[in-house]
mmCIF file of C-alpha atoms in Angstrom:
data_model
loop_
_atom_site.group_PDB
_atom_site.id
_atom_site.type_symbol
_atom_site.label_atom_id
_atom_site.label_comp_id
_atom_site.label_asym_id
_atom_site.label_seq_id
_atom_site.Cartn_x
_atom_site.Cartn_y
_atom_site.Cartn_z
ATOM 1 C CA MET A 1 -66.450 104.396 73.789
ATOM 2 C CA LYS A 2 -64.536 107.553 72.232
ATOM 3 C CA LYS A 3 -63.108 105.784 69.159
ATOM 4 C CA PHE A 4 -67.040 104.412 68.470
ATOM 5 C CA LEU A 5 -68.449 107.868 68.672
ATOM 6 C CA ILE A 6 -65.943 109.848 66.976
ATOM 7 C CA SER A 7 -65.926 107.234 64.076
ATOM 8 C CA PHE A 8 -69.981 107.056 64.313
ATOM 9 C CA PHE A 9 -69.677 110.977 63.507
ATOM 10 C CA ILE A 10 -67.373 111.021 60.659
ATOM 11 C CA TYR A 11 -69.401 108.200 59.001
ATOM 12 C CA LEU A 12 -72.521 110.775 59.366
ATOM 13 C CA CYS A 13 -70.627 112.907 57.838
ATOM 14 C CA SER A 14 -70.404 111.030 54.543
ATOM 15 C CA LEU A 15 -73.767 110.813 54.352
ATOM 16 C CA ALA A 16 -74.400 114.955 53.540
ATOM 17 C CA PRO A 17 -73.633 114.513 49.722
ATOM 18 C CA LEU A 18 -76.645 111.928 49.741
ATOM 19 C CA ALA A 19 -79.345 113.672 52.052
ATOM 20 C CA ALA A 20 -78.144 117.473 51.712
ATOM 21 C CA LYS A 21 -81.898 118.368 51.973
ATOM 22 C CA HIS A 22 -82.045 116.445 55.495
ATOM 23 C CA TYR A 23 -78.615 117.148 56.315
ATOM 24 C CA GLU A 24 -77.854 120.456 58.429
ATOM 25 C CA VAL A 25 -74.435 121.592 59.810
ATOM 26 C CA HIS A 26 -73.570 124.631 62.171
ATOM 27 C CA GLY A 27 -70.551 125.790 63.914
ATOM 28 C CA ASP A 28 -68.935 128.699 65.085
ATOM 29 C CA ALA A 29 -65.054 129.759 66.214
ATOM 30 C CA VAL A 30 -64.468 132.437 68.957
ATOM 31 C CA LEU A 31 -61.162 134.623 69.806
ATOM 32 C CA THR A 32 -60.632 135.300 72.978
ATOM 33 C CA ASN A 33 -58.425 137.963 74.815
ATOM 34 C CA ASP A 34 -58.813 138.712 78.325
ATOM 35 C CA TRP A 35 -56.265 140.108 81.151
ATOM 36 C CA THR A 36 -57.265 139.276 84.834
ATOM 37 C CA ASP A 37 -55.240 141.011 87.896
ATOM 38 C CA GLY A 38 -56.005 141.160 91.460
ATOM 39 C CA LEU A 39 -55.886 137.660 92.162
ATOM 40 C CA ALA A 40 -53.985 136.627 95.232
ATOM 41 C CA GLY A 41 -50.462 135.881 94.711
ATOM 42 C CA VAL A 42 -50.886 135.751 90.834
ATOM 43 C CA GLU A 43 -48.965 138.457 88.713
ATOM 44 C CA ARG A 44 -51.307 140.280 86.235
ATOM 45 C CA ARG A 45 -52.307 137.412 83.531
ATOM 46 C CA TYR A 46 -53.066 137.677 79.557
ATOM 47 C CA ARG A 47 -54.631 134.514 77.577
ATOM 48 C CA SER A 48 -55.662 134.345 74.031
ATOM 49 C CA PHE A 49 -57.166 131.458 73.068
ATOM 50 C CA ILE A 50 -59.602 129.862 70.496
ATOM 51 C CA ASP A 51 -63.287 127.949 71.288
ATOM 52 C CA TYR A 52 -64.991 125.976 68.328
ATOM 53 C CA ARG A 53 -68.047 124.098 67.694
ATOM 54 C CA LEU A 54 -69.289 121.838 65.214
ATOM 55 C CA GLU A 55 -73.007 121.150 65.574
ATOM 56 C CA THR A 56 -74.752 118.642 63.086
ATOM 57 C CA LYS A 57 -78.629 117.347 62.528
ATOM 58 C CA LEU A 58 -79.540 114.309 60.632
ATOM 59 C CA ASN A 59 -83.323 114.472 59.787
ATOM 60 C CA LEU A 60 -83.921 110.884 59.946
ATOM 61 C CA TYR A 61 -87.949 110.340 58.859
ATOM 62 C CA ASP A 62 -91.181 112.838 58.846
ATOM 63 C CA PHE A 63 -94.151 110.743 59.048
ATOM 64 C CA ALA A 64 -97.547 110.128 60.885
ATOM 65 C CA LYS A 65 -96.757 113.507 63.186
ATOM 66 C CA GLN A 66 -93.536 112.001 64.232
ATOM 67 C CA LYS A 67 -90.206 113.330 62.840
ATOM 68 C CA GLY A 68 -87.050 112.169 63.988
ATOM 69 C CA ARG A 69 -83.680 113.482 63.569
ATOM 70 C CA LEU A 70 -79.854 112.433 64.898
ATOM 71 C CA ILE A 71 -78.151 115.135 66.290
ATOM 72 C CA SER A 72 -74.080 115.836 67.196
ATOM 73 C CA ARG A 73 -71.732 118.305 68.577
ATOM 74 C CA ILE A 74 -67.770 118.147 68.571
ATOM 75 C CA GLN A 75 -66.092 120.626 70.235
ATOM 76 C CA GLY A 76 -62.969 121.965 71.699
ATOM 77 C CA THR A 77 -60.377 124.974 72.723
ATOM 78 C CA GLY A 78 -56.551 125.839 72.027
ATOM 79 C CA PHE A 79 -54.545 128.639 73.520
ATOM 80 C CA ILE A 80 -52.333 131.059 71.023
ATOM 81 C CA ASP A 81 -50.445 132.412 73.357
ATOM 82 C CA GLU A 82 -47.543 131.776 75.596
ATOM 83 C CA ASN A 83 -49.322 127.915 75.801
ATOM 84 C CA ILE A 84 -50.088 127.432 72.620
ATOM 85 C CA ASP A 85 -48.364 124.181 73.024
ATOM 86 C CA GLY A 86 -51.142 122.720 74.752
ATOM 87 C CA PHE A 87 -53.204 123.892 71.913
ATOM 88 C CA PHE A 88 -54.478 120.015 71.662
ATOM 89 C CA ASP A 89 -54.598 119.185 74.647
ATOM 90 C CA ASP A 90 -57.702 119.874 75.693
ATOM 91 C CA GLN A 91 -59.776 117.217 77.119
ATOM 92 C CA LEU A 92 -62.989 117.898 75.438
ATOM 93 C CA ILE A 93 -61.901 117.298 71.812
ATOM 94 C CA ASP A 94 -64.458 114.551 71.861
ATOM 95 C CA ILE A 95 -68.231 114.287 71.135
ATOM 96 C CA PRO A 96 -69.577 115.986 73.746
ATOM 97 C CA GLU A 97 -73.278 114.877 72.317
ATOM 98 C CA LEU A 98 -74.480 112.431 70.089
ATOM 99 C CA PHE A 99 -78.537 111.575 70.605
ATOM 100 C CA TRP A 100 -81.813 110.624 68.657
ATOM 101 C CA GLN A 101 -84.788 112.922 69.388
ATOM 102 C CA ASN A 102 -88.248 112.063 67.987
ATOM 103 C CA ASP A 103 -90.683 115.100 68.126
ATOM 104 C CA TYR A 104 -94.690 114.600 68.514
ATOM 105 C CA LYS A 105 -97.706 116.241 68.069
ATOM 106 C CA HIS A 106 -100.790 115.546 69.925
ATOM 107 C CA GLY A 107 -103.618 118.202 69.838
ATOM 108 C CA ASN A 108 -101.760 121.238 71.588
ATOM 109 C CA ASN A 109 -99.207 119.116 73.027
ATOM 110 C CA ASP A 110 -95.767 118.890 71.573
ATOM 111 C CA LEU A 111 -93.935 115.787 72.830
ATOM 112 C CA ARG A 112 -90.112 115.028 72.935
ATOM 113 C CA PHE A 113 -88.359 112.015 73.532
ATOM 114 C CA VAL A 114 -84.142 111.921 73.486
ATOM 115 C CA PHE A 115 -81.985 108.977 73.721
ATOM 116 C CA GLY A 116 -77.864 109.099 73.931
ATOM 117 C CA LYS A 117 -75.546 111.351 75.252
ATOM 118 C CA PHE A 118 -76.969 115.144 75.688
ATOM 119 C CA ALA A 119 -75.714 118.224 77.507
ATOM 120 C CA ASN A 120 -78.702 119.046 80.094
ATOM 121 C CA ARG A 121 -78.215 122.869 79.271
ATOM 122 C CA ARG A 122 -79.635 122.381 75.832
ATOM 123 C CA PHE A 123 -83.120 121.551 77.728
ATOM 124 C CA PHE A 124 -83.575 122.186 81.218
ATOM 125 C CA ASN A 125 -83.640 125.730 82.982
ATOM 126 C CA LYS A 126 -83.619 127.447 79.716
ATOM 127 C CA ASP A 127 -85.555 130.045 78.262
ATOM 128 C CA GLU A 128 -85.779 131.621 74.907
ATOM 129 C CA ILE A 129 -87.289 134.960 76.063
ATOM 130 C CA ASN A 130 -83.150 135.717 76.627
ATOM 131 C CA PRO A 131 -80.236 134.659 74.614
ATOM 132 C CA ASP A 132 -79.128 131.142 75.396
ATOM 133 C CA PRO A 133 -75.156 130.534 76.326
ATOM 134 C CA PHE A 134 -75.774 126.973 74.740
ATOM 135 C CA ASP A 135 -76.906 127.674 71.375
ATOM 136 C CA ILE A 136 -74.242 127.787 68.497
ATOM 137 C CA GLY A 137 -73.553 131.248 67.574
ATOM 138 C CA GLU A 138 -72.981 132.075 71.509
ATOM 139 C CA MET A 139 -70.188 130.755 73.221
ATOM 140 C CA ARG A 140 -69.813 131.314 77.257
ATOM 141 C CA PHE A 141 -66.700 133.338 77.675
ATOM 142 C CA SER A 142 -65.635 135.833 80.375
ATOM 143 C CA GLY A 143 -68.321 138.040 79.946
ATOM 144 C CA GLN A 144 -70.681 135.822 78.433
ATOM 145 C CA ILE A 145 -71.147 133.714 81.475
ATOM 146 C CA ALA A 146 -74.831 134.339 80.962
ATOM 147 C CA ASN A 147 -78.609 132.676 81.934
ATOM 148 C CA THR A 148 -78.156 129.394 83.556
ATOM 149 C CA LEU A 149 -76.844 128.718 86.888
ATOM 150 C CA ASN A 150 -73.669 127.179 87.836
ATOM 151 C CA LEU A 151 -75.193 124.860 90.099
ATOM 152 C CA LEU A 152 -77.063 122.792 87.426
ATOM 153 C CA SER A 153 -74.463 123.661 84.762
ATOM 154 C CA SER A 154 -71.571 121.803 86.620
ATOM 155 C CA LEU A 155 -73.695 118.295 85.850
ATOM 156 C CA ASN A 156 -72.082 118.180 82.190
ATOM 157 C CA GLU A 157 -69.327 120.998 82.400
ATOM 158 C CA PHE A 158 -65.732 119.384 83.843
ATOM 159 C CA ARG A 159 -63.277 122.235 82.025
ATOM 160 C CA ASP A 160 -63.862 125.581 83.812
ATOM 161 C CA SER A 161 -66.143 126.537 86.477
ATOM 162 C CA ASP A 162 -65.403 129.994 86.666
ATOM 163 C CA LEU A 163 -63.450 130.816 83.726
ATOM 164 C CA ARG A 164 -60.313 132.060 85.936
ATOM 165 C CA LEU A 165 -58.346 128.847 84.942
ATOM 166 C CA ASN A 166 -59.076 128.476 81.143
ATOM 167 C CA GLY A 167 -61.447 131.144 79.835
ATOM 168 C CA SER A 168 -64.023 128.978 78.531
ATOM 169 C CA ARG A 169 -66.749 126.570 79.813
ATOM 170 C CA GLN A 170 -68.547 124.274 77.537
ATOM 171 C CA ALA A 171 -70.823 121.509 78.137
ATOM 172 C CA SER A 172 -70.049 118.076 78.137
ATOM 173 C CA GLY A 173 -73.056 115.412 78.247
ATOM 174 C CA SER A 174 -74.490 112.722 79.691
ATOM 175 C CA TYR A 175 -75.808 108.796 79.038
ATOM 176 C CA GLY A 176 -79.306 108.518 79.261
ATOM 177 C CA PHE A 177 -82.935 109.561 78.369
ATOM 178 C CA ASN A 178 -84.906 113.110 78.047
ATOM 179 C CA LEU A 179 -88.575 112.997 78.160
ATOM 180 C CA GLY A 180 -90.477 116.329 77.912
ATOM 181 C CA VAL A 181 -94.113 117.798 77.038
ATOM 182 C CA LYS A 182 -95.118 121.561 76.263
ATOM 183 C CA ASN A 183 -98.437 122.464 75.751
ATOM 184 C CA GLN A 184 -98.927 124.814 73.178
ATOM 185 C CA ASN A 185 -102.769 126.040 73.805
ATOM 186 C CA GLN A 186 -102.791 129.756 73.603
ATOM 187 C CA ASP A 187 -106.251 130.517 75.661
ATOM 188 C CA GLY A 188 -104.475 132.672 77.872
ATOM 189 C CA ARG A 189 -105.998 129.730 80.768
ATOM 190 C CA LEU A 190 -104.213 128.725 83.985
ATOM 191 C CA LEU A 191 -102.918 125.332 82.169
ATOM 192 C CA SER A 192 -102.146 126.807 78.779
ATOM 193 C CA ARG A 193 -98.581 126.710 77.959
ATOM 194 C CA TRP A 194 -97.143 124.248 80.910
ATOM 195 C CA GLY A 195 -94.552 121.966 80.277
ATOM 196 C CA PHE A 196 -92.551 119.069 82.162
ATOM 197 C CA GLN A 197 -89.469 117.656 81.843
ATOM 198 C CA GLN A 198 -87.881 114.335 82.782
ATOM 199 C CA ALA A 199 -84.148 113.562 82.421
ATOM 200 C CA PHE A 200 -82.858 109.627 83.939
ATOM 201 C CA ALA A 201 -78.934 110.102 82.977
ATOM 202 C CA VAL A 202 -75.615 108.798 83.741
ATOM 203 C CA SER A 203 -72.359 111.534 84.051
ATOM 204 C CA GLN A 204 -69.850 108.620 83.813
ATOM 205 C CA LEU A 205 -70.457 104.895 82.160
ATOM 206 C CA ASP A 206 -67.567 103.403 83.479
ATOM 207 C CA ASN A 207 -69.260 104.095 87.485
ATOM 208 C CA PHE A 208 -72.510 103.980 87.003
ATOM 209 C CA SER A 209 -73.931 103.291 90.644
ATOM 210 C CA ASN A 210 -72.064 106.319 91.760
ATOM 211 C CA ASN A 211 -72.813 109.037 88.938
ATOM 212 C CA PHE A 212 -76.327 108.111 88.030
ATOM 213 C CA TYR A 213 -78.894 111.103 88.360
ATOM 214 C CA GLY A 214 -82.027 112.383 87.557
ATOM 215 C CA ILE A 215 -83.802 116.134 86.646
ATOM 216 C CA SER A 216 -87.572 117.046 86.824
ATOM 217 C CA GLU A 217 -88.853 120.333 86.031
ATOM 218 C CA ILE A 218 -92.270 122.508 85.226
ATOM 219 C CA ASN A 219 -92.455 124.932 83.284
ATOM 220 C CA LYS A 220 -95.175 127.862 82.750
ATOM 221 C CA ASP A 221 -94.824 130.555 79.673
ATOM 222 C CA TRP A 222 -97.459 133.421 79.114
ATOM 223 C CA GLY A 223 -97.591 136.568 77.001
ATOM 224 C CA LYS A 224 -96.696 137.002 73.069
ATOM 225 C CA GLU A 225 -95.234 140.376 72.857
ATOM 226 C CA LEU A 226 -94.294 140.663 76.038
ATOM 227 C CA PRO A 227 -93.642 136.807 76.790
ATOM 228 C CA GLY A 228 -92.161 135.693 80.524
ATOM 229 C CA LYS A 229 -91.351 132.405 81.748
ATOM 230 C CA LEU A 230 -91.341 130.537 85.207
ATOM 231 C CA SER A 231 -89.052 127.393 85.727
ATOM 232 C CA MET A 232 -88.609 125.057 88.995
ATOM 233 C CA GLY A 233 -86.723 121.837 88.917
ATOM 234 C CA LEU A 234 -85.095 119.259 91.401
ATOM 235 C CA VAL A 235 -82.060 116.970 90.469
ATOM 236 C CA TYR A 236 -81.146 113.494 92.189
ATOM 237 C CA ALA A 237 -77.729 113.039 92.116
ATOM 238 C CA ASN A 238 -75.584 110.475 93.032
ATOM 239 C CA ASP A 239 -72.409 111.081 95.216
ATOM 240 C CA GLN A 240 -69.758 111.208 92.187
ATOM 241 C CA VAL A 241 -72.110 113.327 90.356
ATOM 242 C CA TYR A 242 -70.675 116.791 90.981
ATOM 243 C CA ARG A 243 -67.400 115.676 91.955
ATOM 244 C CA LEU A 244 -67.552 117.654 94.996
ATOM 245 C CA THR A 245 -64.874 117.875 97.999
ATOM 246 C CA ASN A 246 -65.507 115.328 100.551
ATOM 247 C CA SER A 247 -68.266 114.001 98.523
ATOM 248 C CA ASP A 248 -69.531 110.990 100.560
ATOM 249 C CA GLY A 249 -73.150 111.137 99.613
ATOM 250 C CA ASN A 250 -76.169 111.790 97.255
ATOM 251 C CA SER A 251 -76.672 115.752 96.226
ATOM 252 C CA TYR A 252 -79.907 117.255 96.267
ATOM 253 C CA LEU A 253 -80.374 120.652 94.097
ATOM 254 C CA VAL A 254 -83.715 122.555 94.114
ATOM 255 C CA TYR A 255 -83.491 125.518 91.148
ATOM 256 C CA SER A 256 -85.988 127.863 89.749
ATOM 257 C CA SER A 257 -85.884 131.026 87.162
ATOM 258 C CA LEU A 258 -88.121 133.918 86.139
ATOM 259 C CA ALA A 259 -87.271 135.283 83.037
ATOM 260 C CA GLN A 260 -89.252 138.394 81.404
ATOM 261 C CA ARG A 261 -89.775 140.891 78.494
ATOM 262 C CA LEU A 262 -90.169 144.137 79.791
ATOM 263 C CA THR A 263 -90.239 146.158 76.280
ATOM 264 C CA SER A 264 -89.043 145.254 72.813
ATOM 265 C CA LYS A 265 -85.476 146.039 73.854
ATOM 266 C CA THR A 266 -85.428 144.873 77.471
ATOM 267 C CA ARG A 267 -85.360 141.715 79.078
ATOM 268 C CA ILE A 268 -84.576 140.419 82.565
ATOM 269 C CA TYR A 269 -84.393 137.381 84.421
ATOM 270 C CA LEU A 270 -84.266 135.740 88.421
ATOM 271 C CA ARG A 271 -82.716 132.471 88.834
ATOM 272 C CA TYR A 272 -81.583 130.887 92.191
ATOM 273 C CA GLY A 273 -80.834 127.314 93.299
ATOM 274 C CA SER A 274 -79.813 125.760 96.825
ATOM 275 C CA LEU A 275 -77.520 122.322 96.399
ATOM 276 C CA PHE A 276 -78.015 119.599 99.412
ATOM 277 C CA ARG A 277 -75.444 117.301 100.155
ATOM 278 C CA ASP A 278 -77.927 115.480 101.706
ATOM 279 C CA LEU A 279 -81.544 115.856 103.446
ATOM 280 C CA SER A 280 -80.462 115.876 106.990
ATOM 281 C CA PRO A 281 -80.930 119.030 109.188
ATOM 282 C CA GLU A 282 -77.328 119.376 109.422
ATOM 283 C CA ALA A 283 -76.445 118.890 105.914
ATOM 284 C CA LEU A 284 -74.623 121.128 103.973
ATOM 285 C CA ALA A 285 -75.948 123.419 101.269
ATOM 286 C CA SER A 286 -75.184 125.870 98.526
ATOM 287 C CA HIS A 287 -76.716 128.716 97.086
ATOM 288 C CA GLU A 288 -76.677 130.455 94.554
ATOM 289 C CA TYR A 289 -78.794 133.962 93.465
ATOM 290 C CA ARG A 290 -78.522 135.400 90.096
ATOM 291 C CA PHE A 291 -79.911 138.705 88.309
ATOM 292 C CA GLY A 292 -79.451 140.289 84.959
ATOM 293 C CA PHE A 293 -81.016 142.032 82.046
ATOM 294 C CA TYR A 294 -80.489 142.630 78.229
ATOM 295 C CA HIS A 295 -81.010 145.683 76.739
ATOM 296 C CA ALA A 296 -80.668 146.228 72.638
ATOM 297 C CA TRP A 297 -79.385 150.327 72.539
ATOM 298 C CA THR A 298 -79.754 149.793 68.119
ATOM 299 C CA LYS A 299 -79.964 147.273 65.811
ATOM 300 C CA ARG A 300 -75.932 146.625 66.062
ATOM 301 C CA ILE A 301 -75.426 147.309 69.873
ATOM 302 C CA GLY A 302 -76.723 145.603 73.068
ATOM 303 C CA SER A 303 -75.452 144.664 76.421
ATOM 304 C CA HIS A 304 -76.035 142.221 78.582
ATOM 305 C CA HIS A 305 -75.386 142.516 82.663
ATOM 306 C CA TRP A 306 -75.596 140.264 85.897
ATOM 307 C CA LEU A 307 -74.961 140.154 89.320
ATOM 308 C CA GLY A 308 -74.182 136.941 91.154
ATOM 309 C CA TYR A 309 -74.012 136.307 94.710
ATOM 310 C CA PHE A 310 -72.877 132.467 95.760
ATOM 311 C CA ASP A 311 -72.770 131.207 99.316
ATOM 312 C CA GLY A 312 -71.395 127.383 100.031
ATOM 313 C CA ASN A 313 -68.028 127.126 100.394
ATOM 314 C CA GLU A 314 -67.704 123.442 99.542
ATOM 315 C CA SER A 315 -69.881 122.879 96.875
ATOM 316 C CA LEU A 316 -69.113 125.867 94.647
ATOM 317 C CA PRO A 317 -65.344 126.760 93.475
ATOM 318 C CA GLU A 318 -66.172 130.586 94.893
ATOM 319 C CA ASN A 319 -65.729 131.064 98.820
ATOM 320 C CA ASP A 320 -68.946 131.756 100.966
ATOM 321 C CA GLY A 321 -70.138 135.183 100.332
ATOM 322 C CA TYR A 322 -68.826 135.854 96.781
ATOM 323 C CA ILE A 323 -70.109 138.510 94.397
ATOM 324 C CA GLN A 324 -69.908 138.183 90.869
ATOM 325 C CA TRP A 325 -70.615 141.370 88.682
ATOM 326 C CA VAL A 326 -70.573 140.804 84.930
ATOM 327 C CA ASN A 327 -70.916 143.824 82.003
ATOM 328 C CA SER A 328 -70.827 142.399 78.044
ATOM 329 C CA LEU A 329 -71.616 145.081 75.052
ATOM 330 C CA THR A 330 -71.997 143.362 72.031
ATOM 331 C CA TYR A 331 -71.504 145.490 68.178
ATOM 332 C CA LYS A 332 -73.363 143.050 65.679
ATOM 333 C CA LEU A 333 -70.731 143.534 62.918
ATOM 334 C CA THR A 334 -72.539 141.403 60.403
ATOM 335 C CA GLU A 335 -75.282 138.835 60.864
ATOM 336 C CA ASN A 336 -72.581 136.456 60.976
ATOM 337 C CA LEU A 337 -69.681 137.832 62.942
ATOM 338 C CA LYS A 338 -70.171 139.944 66.332
ATOM 339 C CA ALA A 339 -67.378 141.391 69.087
ATOM 340 C CA ASP A 340 -67.953 141.889 72.281
ATOM 341 C CA PHE A 341 -65.834 143.812 75.166
ATOM 342 C CA ALA A 342 -66.950 142.807 78.971
ATOM 343 C CA THR A 343 -65.549 143.414 82.229
ATOM 344 C CA VAL A 344 -65.876 140.766 85.065
ATOM 345 C CA PHE A 345 -65.790 142.110 88.772
ATOM 346 C CA ARG A 346 -65.245 139.661 91.702
ATOM 347 C CA PHE A 347 -65.487 140.620 94.992
ATOM 348 C CA ASN A 348 -64.558 138.240 97.618
ATOM 349 C CA GLN A 349 -64.156 140.340 101.186
ATOM 350 C CA PHE A 350 -67.484 138.763 102.449
ATOM 351 C CA SER A 351 -65.739 135.372 102.572
ATOM 352 C CA SER A 352 -64.579 133.778 105.532
ATOM 353 C CA ASN A 353 -61.733 133.386 104.306
ATOM 354 C CA ALA A 354 -60.929 136.188 102.322
ATOM 355 C CA SER A 355 -58.254 139.299 104.295
ATOM 356 C CA ASN A 356 -57.579 142.880 103.776
ATOM 357 C CA LEU A 357 -59.598 142.565 100.189
ATOM 358 C CA GLU A 358 -56.971 140.389 98.856
ATOM 359 C CA ASP A 359 -59.216 137.978 96.438
ATOM 360 C CA ASN A 360 -61.039 140.473 94.735
ATOM 361 C CA ASN A 361 -60.268 140.848 91.341
ATOM 362 C CA TYR A 362 -60.940 141.566 87.602
ATOM 363 C CA THR A 363 -61.077 140.581 84.095
ATOM 364 C CA LEU A 364 -61.729 142.261 81.074
ATOM 365 C CA ALA A 365 -61.799 140.376 77.511
ATOM 366 C CA LEU A 366 -62.365 141.311 74.110
ATOM 367 C CA GLN A 367 -64.043 138.700 72.156
ATOM 368 C CA LEU A 368 -64.713 137.847 68.263
ATOM 369 C CA ARG A 369 -67.582 134.898 67.836
ATOM 370 C CA TYR A 370 -68.084 134.165 63.499
ATOM 371 C CA ALA A 371 -71.018 131.115 63.260
ATOM 372 C CA TRP A 372 -72.775 129.727 60.157
#
């Protein structure tokens, strides 16, 4: 399957000269340097690495209110420090996404159908009020773990759950279907600008029965100059989807988010999720709470700050009672080139497994990212 997808992607690239007006290519490359200190039993650690992505969009047809396109994305990461020998060892140097998308407009409703390999963060628990880390041009590094729940994104992210091992998180994909409808009526009534999404997917084709899952989400938008969005979702996942410790049953994730633009320069968001091993009264559960805000100080300088609390020592990489505080300052050098400086503080003294604050640690990160 992997060789087929790579060959098919190369074939699509060969079509570019024939369909230049219908073919888009976008990409980004990110250079990150970070320093981590305070990990129990680990000396101060420095890393330098590059993340890279390439995304293509091929318009297939546009007639009778139907628009179809083929979207593909490849990505990878490589160390350029003392671990440079493993530059090409990244397991995600592959095609994380390759899917066909059909868009249809019926009255005030936008309808979408997707088939193929896609990442959930492209569609679910997402709002455009705040910058989304999945979009091309925004890579998830130590200071940009923004605007998405770990509990939801871990369905399709296998590299690094808390960014302390490899320093980056990128989304792979699952195979399946995605259906969506979004009302665009601007009359301000209760049922205007509502949306519904449904996905049926499998995270690993070689073991379908244990890797099938479904996601259902409803959402509601409001406001024009000061937009806001509320979404609520449910994930049903078979026992191997989450790859949890001692996972011997199905899992259920309930999540919600609220995003609001307060002023032309300030935006906030709240996110919550609870992951249950099963539906029994004694089922183990993990909870995630997140609050964050963005502020544009000038046309070139902006900052993002968020505070997260994780509770559940068996379903999350973090221990129970774990708090993470992230601050990121972005300076736009040009329209395509940006620089980020970030601080990440992790407080684990509230965990039942911690002692003498030995698990508290911090990371300082400097990043350059270029997108086209």
